[in-house]
Amino acid sequence: MTRSSGSPVSPIAPVASERLLIRPSGPLRGTAVVNGAKNAALPIMAACLLTDEPSIIERVPHVTDVVTMIEILRQLGVSVSFADGRLSVAPGRYTGTAAPYDLVSRMRASVCVLGPLLTRQGKAQVSMPGGCVIGPRPIDLHLKGLQALGAAFTIEHGYVVGTASGLRGGRVQLGGAFGSSVLATANVMMAATLAEGVTTIEQAACEPEVVDLAHCLIGMGARIEGQGGPVIRVEGVSRLRGAHHRIIPDRIESGTLMIAAAMVGGDLTLEGARAEHLGAVIDKLAEAEVVIEKLDSALRVRAAHPPRAVEITTLPFPGFPTDLQAQMMALMAVGRGVSVLTEKVYPERFMHIGELNRMGAAITREGSSAIVKGVERLSGAPVNGSDLRASAALLLAGMCAENQTELTGVEHLKRGYQNLEEQLVRLGADIQRIS
Ligand code: EPU
């Protein structure tokens, strides 16, 4: 395996022993600038492997998952540098084909190098992603899609080993038991850009991050149509040029900040937040009596009293995003009335229920639904976030709980939020990081 380096990437501070001390917050006021979307940046970084020309990607968030993806690219022999949200990737004639266990086990999204490596190098070895705290996360749809283009796979010593001698376009169905798959759509779309002939992806994921990837690929010379809808058509080309792309603002960070304002009240302007990416979230917050106003390049969020209870079902885009389910549950925990939250993307993504209940919430689980009886107030407690979004939900809960909440699992926050706690402090929250 070759290894090459670019300029050093500044490390991300938190270690597992760090905690946040969160005290009750007054209303949040001011403006926050939304960072680039982690879930758009990761597959777009993998897309840089499709060419030997250098690429520049802007508005890349400085989060641990991005740093892990940089390490994967470097392991493959690609030179990468990253500063101030600007990522420069110079693949040259990289020869690596393997994403090793220690990196893949840190971040499941590593699997999105599979498509680019197969189509470019004819070979890919990616450690088989294991179990995950938010429930089972198989990769059968990724493999099915790439097989339809002519790749063959074996599982060897914990690795998915893929080979392909020239991929050919084909018809690919990506519907699974829980809807389409975002990263499987990304993998097949990337592989298809350099495959011979036309690929039609049916039941493609419609998420804005898939659309952003398609726009980046089109900028590299790919021929793609239909992105954002359930059928994507890709006509293979013989080569792609380097990318110059700016990542979309993070809709999940936007939604998390909107929910924070709904929890403690206030008047927030979220610069960069895009209403068209947040339709279902805006709709549900409006139903909860949060006032959301669309400005030119921002959203303004105003909340003055406890939210009304609402019923929510998470679904693939344009449905309510699973990545905001935990935060919304924290909000509904202090809602007026009984809310029902049904999880249709990851039916086991409920680890935060027990922790919210430790703070005085009244939540019971029934299968893939949570019944949330709103309480007048939460009470601060030591709690542990089990994953990125669960940690965010507990941070928000701590802001509207009496006394002090001590949150562990803070390292998860840095996987996907560039500076959530700093942003909240600037807007008026009382949060302190301690080791
Ligand atoms: N699924 C399969 N087979 C597959 C792939 C997925 O059955 O081969 C199932 C999953 O188990 C799940 C559903 O399909 O039940 C949807 O999973 P999907 O593949 O769409 O998830 P992903 O692409 O691996 C991305 C985000 C997740 C986000 C999901 C759903 C990235 C890097 N990750 O994951 O983000 O929850 O889409 O929107 O884009 C997060 O940011 O906290 C996060 C977990």
mmCIF file of N, CA and C in Angstrom, residues 88-161:
data_model
loop_
_atom_site.group_PDB
_atom_site.id
_atom_site.type_symbol
_atom_site.label_atom_id
_atom_site.label_comp_id
_atom_site.label_asym_id
_atom_site.label_seq_id
_atom_site.Cartn_x
_atom_site.Cartn_y
_atom_site.Cartn_z
ATOM 1 N N SER A 88 -7.435 20.478 -0.982
ATOM 2 C CA SER A 88 -6.783 20.268 -2.283
ATOM 3 C C SER A 88 -6.399 18.801 -2.368
ATOM 4 N N VAL A 89 -6.846 18.150 -3.405
ATOM 5 C CA VAL A 89 -6.592 16.719 -3.569
ATOM 6 C C VAL A 89 -5.829 16.527 -4.871
ATOM 7 N N ALA A 90 -4.651 15.912 -4.775
ATOM 8 C CA ALA A 90 -3.852 15.670 -5.988
ATOM 9 C C ALA A 90 -3.600 14.167 -6.107
ATOM 10 N N PRO A 91 -4.479 13.450 -6.807
ATOM 11 C CA PRO A 91 -4.340 11.991 -6.867
ATOM 12 C C PRO A 91 -3.143 11.539 -7.709
ATOM 13 N N GLY A 92 -2.806 12.311 -8.768
ATOM 14 C CA GLY A 92 -1.755 11.832 -9.679
ATOM 15 C C GLY A 92 -2.106 10.422 -10.113
ATOM 16 N N ARG A 93 -1.083 9.598 -10.328
ATOM 17 C CA ARG A 93 -1.375 8.206 -10.706
ATOM 18 C C ARG A 93 -1.296 7.326 -9.466
ATOM 19 N N TYR A 94 -2.179 7.582 -8.543
ATOM 20 C CA TYR A 94 -2.173 6.804 -7.291
ATOM 21 C C TYR A 94 -2.403 5.333 -7.614
ATOM 22 N N THR A 95 -1.838 4.465 -6.768
ATOM 23 C CA THR A 95 -1.953 3.031 -7.071
ATOM 24 C C THR A 95 -2.664 2.255 -5.972
ATOM 25 N N GLY A 96 -2.985 2.922 -4.851
ATOM 26 C CA GLY A 96 -3.616 2.209 -3.731
ATOM 27 C C GLY A 96 -5.003 1.715 -4.108
ATOM 28 N N THR A 97 -5.391 0.621 -3.463
ATOM 29 C CA THR A 97 -6.742 0.087 -3.721
ATOM 30 C C THR A 97 -7.434 -0.314 -2.418
ATOM 31 N N ALA A 98 -6.789 -0.057 -1.270
ATOM 32 C CA ALA A 98 -7.339 -0.620 -0.024
ATOM 33 C C ALA A 98 -7.694 0.442 1.012
ATOM 34 N N ALA A 99 -8.875 0.324 1.598
ATOM 35 C CA ALA A 99 -9.270 1.148 2.749
ATOM 36 C C ALA A 99 -9.246 0.240 3.977
ATOM 37 N N PRO A 100 -8.264 0.424 4.858
ATOM 38 C CA PRO A 100 -8.017 -0.549 5.917
ATOM 39 C C PRO A 100 -9.018 -0.473 7.079
ATOM 40 N N TYR A 101 -9.033 -1.550 7.851
ATOM 41 C CA TYR A 101 -9.990 -1.711 8.947
ATOM 42 C C TYR A 101 -9.947 -0.562 9.950
ATOM 43 N N ASP A 102 -8.733 -0.123 10.342
ATOM 44 C CA ASP A 102 -8.680 0.883 11.409
ATOM 45 C C ASP A 102 -9.363 2.184 10.983
ATOM 46 N N LEU A 103 -9.391 2.490 9.700
ATOM 47 C CA LEU A 103 -10.065 3.720 9.251
ATOM 48 C C LEU A 103 -11.554 3.479 8.998
ATOM 49 N N VAL A 104 -11.872 2.367 8.347
ATOM 50 C CA VAL A 104 -13.290 2.081 8.050
ATOM 51 C C VAL A 104 -14.068 1.888 9.348
ATOM 52 N N SER A 105 -13.421 1.274 10.355
ATOM 53 C CA SER A 105 -14.143 1.037 11.613
ATOM 54 C C SER A 105 -14.419 2.364 12.327
ATOM 55 N N ARG A 106 -13.659 3.404 12.002
ATOM 56 C CA ARG A 106 -13.925 4.723 12.589
ATOM 57 C C ARG A 106 -15.072 5.416 11.876
ATOM 58 N N MET A 107 -15.278 5.087 10.614
ATOM 59 C CA MET A 107 -16.270 5.826 9.831
ATOM 60 C C MET A 107 -16.814 4.961 8.703
ATOM 61 N N ARG A 108 -18.106 4.639 8.807
ATOM 62 C CA ARG A 108 -18.716 3.752 7.812
ATOM 63 C C ARG A 108 -18.741 4.373 6.417
ATOM 64 N N ALA A 109 -18.777 5.700 6.363
ATOM 65 C CA ALA A 109 -18.856 6.358 5.049
ATOM 66 C C ALA A 109 -17.620 6.071 4.196
ATOM 67 N N SER A 110 -16.579 5.461 4.797
ATOM 68 C CA SER A 110 -15.387 5.070 4.016
ATOM 69 C C SER A 110 -15.774 4.180 2.846
ATOM 70 N N VAL A 111 -16.924 3.503 2.974
ATOM 71 C CA VAL A 111 -17.351 2.567 1.932
ATOM 72 C C VAL A 111 -17.545 3.281 0.589
ATOM 73 N N CYS A 112 -17.663 4.611 0.613
ATOM 74 C CA CYS A 112 -17.911 5.279 -0.678
ATOM 75 C C CYS A 112 -16.648 5.436 -1.521
ATOM 76 N N VAL A 113 -15.524 4.860 -1.108
ATOM 77 C CA VAL A 113 -14.383 4.800 -2.049
ATOM 78 C C VAL A 113 -14.497 3.578 -2.954
ATOM 79 N N LEU A 114 -15.418 2.670 -2.621
ATOM 80 C CA LEU A 114 -15.551 1.424 -3.384
ATOM 81 C C LEU A 114 -15.817 1.687 -4.881
ATOM 82 N N GLY A 115 -16.834 2.491 -5.157
ATOM 83 C CA GLY A 115 -17.205 2.764 -6.565
ATOM 84 C C GLY A 115 -16.061 3.409 -7.338
ATOM 85 N N PRO A 116 -15.488 4.528 -6.825
ATOM 86 C CA PRO A 116 -14.383 5.166 -7.547
ATOM 87 C C PRO A 116 -13.186 4.233 -7.756
ATOM 88 N N LEU A 117 -12.822 3.439 -6.743
ATOM 89 C CA LEU A 117 -11.644 2.568 -6.893
ATOM 90 C C LEU A 117 -11.889 1.497 -7.944
ATOM 91 N N LEU A 118 -13.102 0.924 -7.924
ATOM 92 C CA LEU A 118 -13.393 -0.146 -8.887
ATOM 93 C C LEU A 118 -13.363 0.369 -10.319
ATOM 94 N N THR A 119 -13.962 1.539 -10.527
ATOM 95 C CA THR A 119 -14.058 2.039 -11.897
ATOM 96 C C THR A 119 -12.714 2.577 -12.392
ATOM 97 N N ARG A 120 -11.888 3.066 -11.463
ATOM 98 C CA ARG A 120 -10.604 3.661 -11.834
ATOM 99 C C ARG A 120 -9.464 2.650 -11.840
ATOM 100 N N GLN A 121 -9.438 1.791 -10.791
ATOM 101 C CA GLN A 121 -8.291 0.883 -10.625
ATOM 102 C C GLN A 121 -8.631 -0.559 -10.966
ATOM 103 N N GLY A 122 -9.920 -0.851 -11.119
ATOM 104 C CA GLY A 122 -10.321 -2.232 -11.406
ATOM 105 C C GLY A 122 -10.255 -3.135 -10.198
ATOM 106 N N LYS A 123 -9.923 -2.545 -9.055
ATOM 107 C CA LYS A 123 -9.803 -3.361 -7.845
ATOM 108 C C LYS A 123 -10.072 -2.494 -6.621
ATOM 109 N N ALA A 124 -10.710 -3.058 -5.608
ATOM 110 C CA ALA A 124 -10.923 -2.313 -4.359
ATOM 111 C C ALA A 124 -11.018 -3.297 -3.207
ATOM 112 N N GLN A 125 -10.337 -2.971 -2.122
ATOM 113 C CA GLN A 125 -10.466 -3.786 -0.916
ATOM 114 C C GLN A 125 -10.865 -2.847 0.193
ATOM 115 N N VAL A 126 -12.082 -2.987 0.663
ATOM 116 C CA VAL A 126 -12.574 -2.084 1.706
ATOM 117 C C VAL A 126 -12.998 -2.948 2.884
ATOM 118 N N SER A 127 -12.476 -2.618 4.032
ATOM 119 C CA SER A 127 -12.846 -3.385 5.210
ATOM 120 C C SER A 127 -14.370 -3.397 5.321
ATOM 121 N N MET A 128 -14.937 -4.551 5.631
ATOM 122 C CA MET A 128 -16.394 -4.691 5.723
ATOM 123 C C MET A 128 -16.848 -3.868 6.930
ATOM 124 N N PRO A 129 -17.718 -2.861 6.727
ATOM 125 C CA PRO A 129 -18.145 -2.083 7.895
ATOM 126 C C PRO A 129 -18.906 -2.991 8.861
ATOM 127 N N GLY A 130 -18.650 -2.833 10.116
ATOM 128 C CA GLY A 130 -19.286 -3.715 11.109
ATOM 129 C C GLY A 130 -20.595 -3.132 11.609
ATOM 130 N N GLY A 131 -21.013 -3.580 12.790
ATOM 131 C CA GLY A 131 -22.258 -3.079 13.392
ATOM 132 C C GLY A 131 -22.099 -1.621 13.776
ATOM 133 N N CYS A 132 -23.188 -1.029 14.164
ATOM 134 C CA CYS A 132 -23.165 0.411 14.411
ATOM 135 C C CYS A 132 -24.193 0.722 15.478
ATOM 136 N N VAL A 133 -23.932 1.732 16.263
ATOM 137 C CA VAL A 133 -24.785 2.024 17.411
ATOM 138 C C VAL A 133 -26.196 2.459 16.984
ATOM 139 N N ILE A 134 -26.363 2.915 15.740
ATOM 140 C CA ILE A 134 -27.710 3.317 15.333
ATOM 141 C C ILE A 134 -28.464 2.164 14.656
ATOM 142 N N GLY A 135 -27.904 0.955 14.710
ATOM 143 C CA GLY A 135 -28.615 -0.219 14.188
ATOM 144 C C GLY A 135 -27.835 -0.880 13.071
ATOM 145 N N PRO A 136 -28.396 -1.954 12.493
ATOM 146 C CA PRO A 136 -27.687 -2.666 11.430
ATOM 147 C C PRO A 136 -27.502 -1.762 10.221
ATOM 148 N N ARG A 137 -26.341 -1.809 9.607
ATOM 149 C CA ARG A 137 -26.120 -0.987 8.407
ATOM 150 C C ARG A 137 -25.421 -1.829 7.352
ATOM 151 N N PRO A 138 -26.199 -2.699 6.678
ATOM 152 C CA PRO A 138 -25.595 -3.569 5.664
ATOM 153 C C PRO A 138 -25.115 -2.781 4.454
ATOM 154 N N ILE A 139 -24.341 -3.438 3.587
ATOM 155 C CA ILE A 139 -23.904 -2.755 2.352
ATOM 156 C C ILE A 139 -24.344 -3.538 1.111
ATOM 157 N N ASP A 140 -25.394 -4.365 1.285
ATOM 158 C CA ASP A 140 -25.849 -5.195 0.157
ATOM 159 C C ASP A 140 -26.246 -4.366 -1.072
ATOM 160 N N LEU A 141 -26.835 -3.189 -0.849
ATOM 161 C CA LEU A 141 -27.273 -2.381 -1.999
ATOM 162 C C LEU A 141 -26.074 -1.819 -2.769
ATOM 163 N N HIS A 142 -25.004 -1.487 -2.038
ATOM 164 C CA HIS A 142 -23.776 -1.014 -2.703
ATOM 165 C C HIS A 142 -23.266 -2.125 -3.633
ATOM 166 N N LEU A 143 -23.201 -3.352 -3.071
ATOM 167 C CA LEU A 143 -22.621 -4.460 -3.833
ATOM 168 C C LEU A 143 -23.523 -4.827 -5.008
ATOM 169 N N LYS A 144 -24.835 -4.853 -4.736
ATOM 170 C CA LYS A 144 -25.784 -5.184 -5.812
ATOM 171 C C LYS A 144 -25.644 -4.192 -6.980
ATOM 172 N N GLY A 145 -25.557 -2.924 -6.636
ATOM 173 C CA GLY A 145 -25.476 -1.885 -7.672
ATOM 174 C C GLY A 145 -24.207 -1.999 -8.487
ATOM 175 N N LEU A 146 -23.090 -2.237 -7.806
ATOM 176 C CA LEU A 146 -21.816 -2.307 -8.530
ATOM 177 C C LEU A 146 -21.711 -3.611 -9.325
ATOM 178 N N GLN A 147 -22.350 -4.674 -8.797
ATOM 179 C CA GLN A 147 -22.379 -5.949 -9.546
ATOM 180 C C GLN A 147 -23.136 -5.773 -10.857
ATOM 181 N N ALA A 148 -24.203 -4.972 -10.806
ATOM 182 C CA ALA A 148 -24.997 -4.752 -12.033
ATOM 183 C C ALA A 148 -24.158 -4.073 -13.115
ATOM 184 N N LEU A 149 -23.068 -3.412 -12.688
ATOM 185 C CA LEU A 149 -22.175 -2.775 -13.681
ATOM 186 C C LEU A 149 -21.001 -3.699 -14.056
ATOM 187 N N GLY A 150 -21.005 -4.900 -13.481
ATOM 188 C CA GLY A 150 -19.991 -5.879 -13.889
ATOM 189 C C GLY A 150 -18.912 -6.176 -12.845
ATOM 190 N N ALA A 151 -19.001 -5.577 -11.656
ATOM 191 C CA ALA A 151 -17.987 -5.867 -10.630
ATOM 192 C C ALA A 151 -18.303 -7.214 -9.969
ATOM 193 N N ALA A 152 -17.267 -7.871 -9.446
ATOM 194 C CA ALA A 152 -17.460 -9.135 -8.718
ATOM 195 C C ALA A 152 -16.880 -8.952 -7.315
ATOM 196 N N PHE A 153 -17.527 -9.539 -6.324
ATOM 197 C CA PHE A 153 -17.076 -9.337 -4.937
ATOM 198 C C PHE A 153 -16.882 -10.663 -4.215
ATOM 199 N N THR A 154 -15.865 -10.683 -3.332
ATOM 200 C CA THR A 154 -15.755 -11.776 -2.368
ATOM 201 C C THR A 154 -15.506 -11.123 -1.013
ATOM 202 N N ILE A 155 -15.795 -11.852 0.050
ATOM 203 C CA ILE A 155 -15.469 -11.351 1.390
ATOM 204 C C ILE A 155 -14.262 -12.158 1.865
ATOM 205 N N GLU A 156 -13.151 -11.479 2.124
ATOM 206 C CA GLU A 156 -11.939 -12.179 2.540
ATOM 207 C C GLU A 156 -11.362 -11.525 3.774
ATOM 208 N N HIS A 157 -11.253 -12.289 4.844
ATOM 209 C CA HIS A 157 -10.623 -11.811 6.079
ATOM 210 C C HIS A 157 -11.196 -10.472 6.538
ATOM 211 N N GLY A 158 -12.490 -10.320 6.456
ATOM 212 C CA GLY A 158 -13.133 -9.089 6.940
ATOM 213 C C GLY A 158 -13.128 -7.965 5.920
ATOM 214 N N TYR A 159 -12.626 -8.256 4.726
ATOM 215 C CA TYR A 159 -12.594 -7.224 3.672
ATOM 216 C C TYR A 159 -13.548 -7.584 2.538
ATOM 217 N N VAL A 160 -14.199 -6.569 1.976
ATOM 218 C CA VAL A 160 -14.922 -6.756 0.723
ATOM 219 C C VAL A 160 -13.888 -6.548 -0.368
ATOM 220 N N VAL A 161 -13.668 -7.568 -1.170
ATOM 221 C CA VAL A 161 -12.683 -7.439 -2.243
ATOM 222 C C VAL A 161 -13.443 -7.410 -3.568
#
